[in-house]
Short mmCIF file of C-alpha atoms in Angstrom, two decimals:
data_model
loop_
_atom_site.label_atom_id
_atom_site.label_comp_id
_atom_site.label_asym_id
_atom_site.label_seq_id
_atom_site.Cartn_x
_atom_site.Cartn_y
_atom_site.Cartn_z
CA UNK Y 1 -5.14 6.57 12.36
CA UNK Y 2 -6.81 4.29 14.91
CA UNK Y 3 -9.43 5.59 17.31
CA UNK Y 4 -10.09 3.43 20.40
CA UNK Y 5 -12.74 3.89 23.22
CA UNK Y 6 -12.36 2.13 26.53
CA UNK Y 7 -15.47 1.70 28.67
CA UNK Y 8 -15.78 -0.19 32.01
CA UNK Y 9 -17.61 -3.43 32.65
CA UNK Y 10 -19.62 -1.35 35.21
CA UNK Y 11 -21.07 0.86 32.41
CA UNK Y 12 -24.64 -0.26 33.34
CA UNK Y 13 -24.25 -0.36 37.09
CA UNK Y 14 -27.09 2.12 37.81
CA UNK Y 15 -29.57 0.74 35.20
CA UNK Y 16 -32.82 -0.31 36.77
CA UNK Y 17 -33.48 -3.15 34.38
CA UNK Y 18 -32.07 -5.00 31.32
CA UNK Y 19 -33.99 -2.83 28.88
CA UNK Y 20 -32.41 0.33 30.24
CA UNK Y 21 -29.01 -1.29 30.37
CA UNK Y 22 -29.27 -2.34 26.71
CA UNK Y 23 -30.29 1.18 25.83
CA UNK Y 24 -27.21 2.67 27.60
CA UNK Y 25 -24.90 0.28 25.70
CA UNK Y 26 -26.67 1.18 22.39
CA UNK Y 27 -25.91 4.90 22.96
CA UNK Y 28 -22.22 4.14 23.36
CA UNK Y 29 -22.38 2.10 20.13
CA UNK Y 30 -24.13 4.99 18.38
CA UNK Y 31 -21.46 7.48 19.52
CA UNK Y 32 -18.65 5.12 18.43
CA UNK Y 33 -20.25 4.95 14.94
CA UNK Y 34 -20.92 8.65 14.59
CA UNK Y 35 -17.38 9.60 15.44
CA UNK Y 36 -15.75 6.77 13.43
CA UNK Y 37 -14.25 4.86 16.31
CA UNK Y 38 -12.37 1.77 15.10
CA UNK Y 39 -12.41 -0.29 18.36
CA UNK Y 40 -14.42 -0.34 21.62
CA UNK Y 41 -12.77 -2.18 24.46
CA UNK Y 42 -14.52 -3.24 27.63
CA UNK Y 43 -12.17 -3.31 30.61
CA UNK Y 44 -12.87 -4.88 34.00
CA UNK Y 45 -14.12 -2.88 36.96
CA UNK Y 46 -14.80 -5.63 39.42
CA UNK Y 47 -15.40 -3.27 42.33
CA UNK Y 48 -18.22 -1.53 40.42
CA UNK Y 49 -20.06 -4.38 38.66
CA UNK Y 50 -23.61 -5.07 39.63
CA UNK Y 51 -26.19 -7.05 37.65
CA UNK Y 52 -24.88 -6.39 34.13
CA UNK Y 53 -21.09 -6.75 33.81
CA UNK Y 54 -18.47 -6.86 31.11
CA UNK Y 55 -19.95 -9.98 29.36
CA UNK Y 56 -23.29 -8.23 28.99
CA UNK Y 57 -21.72 -4.94 27.75
CA UNK Y 58 -19.40 -6.59 25.24
CA UNK Y 59 -22.09 -8.90 23.86
CA UNK Y 60 -24.61 -6.05 23.29
CA UNK Y 61 -21.90 -3.83 21.76
CA UNK Y 62 -20.80 -6.57 19.43
CA UNK Y 63 -24.40 -7.31 18.44
CA UNK Y 64 -25.01 -3.65 17.72
CA UNK Y 65 -21.85 -3.58 15.57
CA UNK Y 66 -23.04 -6.58 13.52
CA UNK Y 67 -24.77 -5.68 10.26
CA UNK Y 68 -28.55 -6.16 10.69
CA UNK Y 69 -28.70 -8.75 7.83
CA UNK Y 70 -26.20 -10.97 9.72
CA UNK Y 71 -27.48 -10.64 13.34
CA UNK Y 72 -29.84 -13.63 13.40
CA UNK Y 73 -27.25 -15.98 11.87
CA UNK Y 74 -24.36 -14.61 13.92
CA UNK Y 75 -26.11 -14.41 17.32
CA UNK Y 76 -29.15 -16.62 17.33
CA UNK Y 77 -31.02 -16.30 20.71
CA UNK Y 78 -29.09 -15.22 23.79
CA UNK Y 79 -30.24 -14.04 27.21
CA UNK Y 80 -28.18 -10.82 27.02
CA UNK Y 81 -30.04 -9.85 23.74
CA UNK Y 82 -33.56 -9.89 25.16
CA UNK Y 83 -34.11 -6.16 24.56
CA UNK Y 84 -31.97 -5.45 21.53
CA UNK Y 85 -35.03 -3.97 19.90
CA UNK Y 86 -34.31 -0.68 21.79
CA UNK Y 87 -30.89 -0.32 20.22
CA UNK Y 88 -30.56 2.69 17.92
CA UNK Y 89 -29.71 2.08 14.30
CA UNK Y 90 -26.02 2.61 13.60
CA UNK Y 91 -25.82 2.65 9.79
CA UNK Y 92 -22.07 3.04 9.46
CA UNK Y 93 -20.88 4.68 6.33
CA UNK Y 94 -19.45 2.29 3.76
CA UNK Y 95 -15.98 2.87 2.57
CA UNK Y 96 -15.65 3.31 -1.17
CA UNK Y 97 -12.95 3.69 -3.64
CA UNK Y 98 -12.63 4.93 -7.21
CA UNK Y 99 -9.79 2.76 -8.54
CA UNK Y 100 -10.20 -0.48 -10.47
CA UNK Y 101 -8.86 -2.53 -7.49
CA UNK Y 102 -10.80 -0.75 -4.78
CA UNK Y 103 -14.11 0.30 -6.30
CA UNK Y 104 -17.30 -0.77 -4.60
CA UNK Y 105 -18.70 -0.85 -1.05
CA UNK Y 106 -17.56 -2.94 1.89
CA UNK Y 107 -19.95 -5.20 3.70
CA UNK Y 108 -19.70 -7.77 6.54
CA UNK Y 109 -20.14 -11.37 5.62
CA UNK Y 110 -20.26 -14.72 7.37
CA UNK Y 111 -18.76 -17.90 5.78
CA UNK Y 112 -21.60 -20.46 5.61
CA UNK Y 113 -19.73 -23.22 3.77
CA UNK Y 114 -16.14 -24.04 2.97
CA UNK Y 115 -15.80 -25.71 -0.49
CA UNK Y 116 -12.98 -27.07 -2.62
CA UNK Y 117 -10.49 -25.13 -4.64
CA UNK Y 118 -10.18 -22.28 -2.19
CA UNK Y 119 -13.81 -21.17 -2.50
CA UNK Y 120 -16.33 -20.45 0.19
CA UNK Y 121 -19.97 -19.43 0.34
CA UNK Y 122 -20.56 -16.18 2.14
CA UNK Y 123 -23.80 -14.53 3.49
CA UNK Y 124 -23.18 -10.83 2.98
CA UNK Y 125 -26.72 -9.55 2.85
CA UNK Y 126 -27.52 -10.29 -0.78
CA UNK Y 127 -30.53 -12.37 -1.76
CA UNK Y 128 -28.51 -15.62 -1.56
CA UNK Y 129 -25.07 -16.54 -0.22
CA UNK Y 130 -22.38 -16.01 -2.86
CA UNK Y 131 -19.47 -18.26 -3.83
CA UNK Y 132 -16.18 -16.39 -3.48
CA UNK Y 133 -12.48 -17.14 -3.77
CA UNK Y 134 -10.45 -16.86 -0.64
CA UNK Y 135 -7.36 -14.65 -1.11
CA UNK Y 136 -4.12 -16.68 -0.99
CA UNK Y 137 -2.88 -15.07 2.15
CA UNK Y 138 -6.09 -15.71 4.16
CA UNK Y 139 -7.48 -18.75 5.87
CA UNK Y 140 -11.16 -18.79 6.76
CA UNK Y 141 -13.43 -21.38 8.30
CA UNK Y 142 -17.17 -21.92 8.52
CA UNK Y 143 -18.80 -19.32 10.75
CA UNK Y 144 -16.04 -16.77 10.46
CA UNK Y 145 -16.70 -13.20 9.55
CA UNK Y 146 -15.05 -11.68 6.51
CA UNK Y 147 -15.13 -8.37 4.69
CA UNK Y 148 -16.58 -8.44 1.17
CA UNK Y 149 -16.27 -5.73 -1.45
CA UNK Y 150 -19.22 -5.59 -3.70
CA UNK Y 151 -18.67 -3.80 -7.03
CA UNK Y 152 -21.95 -4.85 -8.68
CA UNK Y 153 -25.23 -6.39 -7.61
CA UNK Y 154 -26.69 -7.27 -11.00
CA UNK Y 155 -24.86 -9.32 -11.96
CA UNK Y 156 -23.17 -9.99 -8.61
CA UNK Y 157 -19.49 -9.16 -8.59
CA UNK Y 158 -17.85 -9.40 -5.22
CA UNK Y 159 -14.55 -10.51 -3.58
CA UNK Y 160 -13.21 -11.15 -0.12
CA UNK Y 161 -10.69 -8.48 0.96
CA UNK Y 162 -8.31 -8.13 3.86
CA UNK Y 163 -9.80 -4.79 5.02
CA UNK Y 164 -11.93 -3.76 8.02
CA UNK Y 165 -15.65 -3.52 7.38
CA UNK Y 166 -17.53 -0.30 8.13
CA UNK Y 167 -18.11 0.33 11.89
CA UNK Y 168 -16.14 -0.79 14.91
CA UNK Y 169 -14.86 -3.97 16.49
CA UNK Y 170 -15.40 -4.93 20.08
CA UNK Y 171 -13.01 -6.69 22.50
CA UNK Y 172 -12.32 -7.15 26.21
CA UNK Y 173 -8.99 -6.30 27.83
CA UNK Y 174 -7.66 -4.79 31.06
CA UNK Y 175 -6.56 -1.26 31.05
CA UNK Y 176 -2.74 -1.79 31.02
CA UNK Y 177 -3.04 -4.12 28.03
CA UNK Y 178 -5.32 -1.69 26.15
CA UNK Y 179 -3.11 1.27 26.89
CA UNK Y 180 -0.03 -0.65 25.91
CA UNK Y 181 -1.09 -1.42 22.37
CA UNK Y 182 1.10 -0.25 19.51
CA UNK Y 183 -1.76 1.76 18.10
CA UNK Y 184 -2.83 3.33 21.39
CA UNK Y 185 -1.38 6.71 20.42
CA UNK Y 186 -2.39 9.60 22.63
CA UNK Y 187 -3.92 8.13 25.83
CA UNK Y 188 -6.61 10.28 27.30
CA UNK Y 189 -8.49 9.62 30.59
CA UNK Y 190 -11.79 11.52 31.16
CA UNK Y 191 -12.59 12.75 34.64
CA UNK Y 192 -14.30 15.71 36.26
CA UNK Y 193 -11.09 16.08 38.23
CA UNK Y 194 -8.90 16.39 35.09
CA UNK Y 195 -7.66 19.46 33.29
CA UNK Y 196 -10.55 21.52 31.96
CA UNK Y 197 -10.60 21.35 28.17
CA UNK Y 198 -10.61 24.83 26.65
CA UNK Y 199 -10.53 26.16 23.07
CA UNK Y 200 -6.85 26.84 23.42
CA UNK Y 201 -6.01 23.40 24.77
CA UNK Y 202 -8.21 21.78 22.15
CA UNK Y 203 -6.02 23.01 19.36
CA UNK Y 204 -3.20 20.80 20.50
CA UNK Y 205 -5.33 17.71 20.80
CA UNK Y 206 -7.97 17.63 17.99
CA UNK Y 207 -7.42 16.70 14.43
CA UNK Y 208 -3.93 15.31 14.81
CA UNK Y 209 -2.71 12.59 12.51
CA UNK Y 210 -1.86 10.18 15.26
CA UNK Y 211 -3.79 7.37 17.02
CA UNK Y 212 -6.08 8.12 19.87
CA UNK Y 213 -7.32 6.15 22.85
CA UNK Y 214 -9.95 7.59 25.20
CA UNK Y 215 -11.05 5.90 28.46
CA UNK Y 216 -14.22 6.61 30.37
CA UNK Y 217 -15.46 5.86 33.87
CA UNK Y 218 -18.79 4.55 35.15
CA UNK Y 219 -21.78 6.28 36.70
CA UNK Y 220 -20.87 7.41 40.25
CA UNK Y 221 -17.51 5.68 39.87
CA UNK Y 222 -14.85 7.52 37.94
CA UNK Y 223 -11.52 6.38 36.67
CA UNK Y 224 -9.52 7.68 39.72
CA UNK Y 225 -11.69 5.56 41.97
CA UNK Y 226 -11.39 2.49 39.77
CA UNK Y 227 -7.59 2.86 39.63
CA UNK Y 228 -7.23 3.89 43.27
CA UNK Y 229 -5.53 7.12 42.23
CA UNK Y 230 -5.46 10.28 44.36
CA UNK Y 231 -7.43 12.93 42.44
CA UNK Y 232 -4.65 15.41 43.23
CA UNK Y 233 -2.24 13.43 41.02
CA UNK Y 234 -4.62 13.59 38.02
CA UNK Y 235 -3.63 17.12 37.06
CA UNK Y 236 0.09 16.73 37.92
CA UNK Y 237 2.87 17.16 35.40
CA UNK Y 238 3.30 13.44 35.26
CA UNK Y 239 -0.25 11.93 35.09
CA UNK Y 240 -0.85 8.64 36.80
CA UNK Y 241 -2.60 5.44 35.64
CA UNK Y 242 -0.78 5.00 32.40
CA UNK Y 243 -2.44 7.93 30.59
CA UNK Y 244 -0.82 10.91 28.80
CA UNK Y 245 -3.60 13.34 29.74
CA UNK Y 246 -6.44 13.52 32.22
CA UNK Y 247 -9.16 15.77 30.80
CA UNK Y 248 -12.46 17.21 31.98
CA UNK Y 249 -14.19 17.46 28.58
CA UNK Y 250 -17.37 19.01 30.05
CA UNK Y 251 -16.14 21.88 32.29
CA UNK Y 252 -18.72 23.86 34.16
CA UNK Y 253 -21.18 21.02 33.85
CA UNK Y 254 -24.79 21.85 34.74
CA UNK Y 255 -25.65 18.45 36.13
CA UNK Y 256 -24.15 16.82 39.22
CA UNK Y 257 -23.46 13.64 37.28
CA UNK Y 258 -22.70 13.17 33.60
CA UNK Y 259 -23.51 9.67 32.39
CA UNK Y 260 -20.89 7.64 30.61
CA UNK Y 261 -22.86 7.59 27.28
CA UNK Y 262 -23.19 11.40 27.53
CA UNK Y 263 -19.48 11.77 28.19
CA UNK Y 264 -18.61 9.62 25.18
CA UNK Y 265 -20.56 11.96 22.83
CA UNK Y 266 -19.24 15.16 24.40
CA UNK Y 267 -15.63 14.02 24.42
CA UNK Y 268 -15.44 12.54 20.89
CA UNK Y 269 -17.20 15.56 19.46
CA UNK Y 270 -14.29 17.67 20.73
CA UNK Y 271 -11.33 15.30 20.12
CA UNK Y 272 -12.25 14.29 16.59
CA UNK Y 273 -12.66 17.81 15.24
CA UNK Y 274 -10.65 18.26 11.97
#
């Protein structure tokens, strides 16, 4: 099952400074980690962008998703990362196995050197980079990220595997492309104009075995406005905008405006129930 979250490039449109903008992005990253999201996609909202657009949002998300022991090597010094000290810790849960071929924990690694005989040196957060054999079906170059399964630290026993590391990946794509992916699954748009989510309705949505994609709007600029959709069509029998459902996941809200990062937490808490 693949869980995808779509956030607009205008996510930080109302932030007063870069520090606040960084913190907002960090809360989205935190929610994605807590609810085991596999991919966060930043889609363009050119009409709503202000000082910090999609490049900023995607960069800060990707930095947050990078293991702390790799951040300096992977990112160096960049203007967008000036206030990354305010990002919350993510600490994604490692994936472990019990069989002889899958035991150990998964970690992110960066290839620091490509050597002869199909071996590379990889920085994966141990005391020193380790020399590992590249699997026959893989091709890696210097600077590439790989997933390493570590079965022992003393002595070091590790191998490169073709598996996703703990946490989420980050990319940029427009909405039609993101909603058209083979693993998009159930495509949900969140909006205060959508169908109110109830306990009865939740039973048909949460905990299903299929893939899930959830899209969110921006502060003071919801998805209907971004897509130029009449709000009356949001609750129609044939939803507009390429989505299967338009949902109001915080019915009877007590605040006039729910921030995007708050909506991500509220929505995923419901839709990922077992």
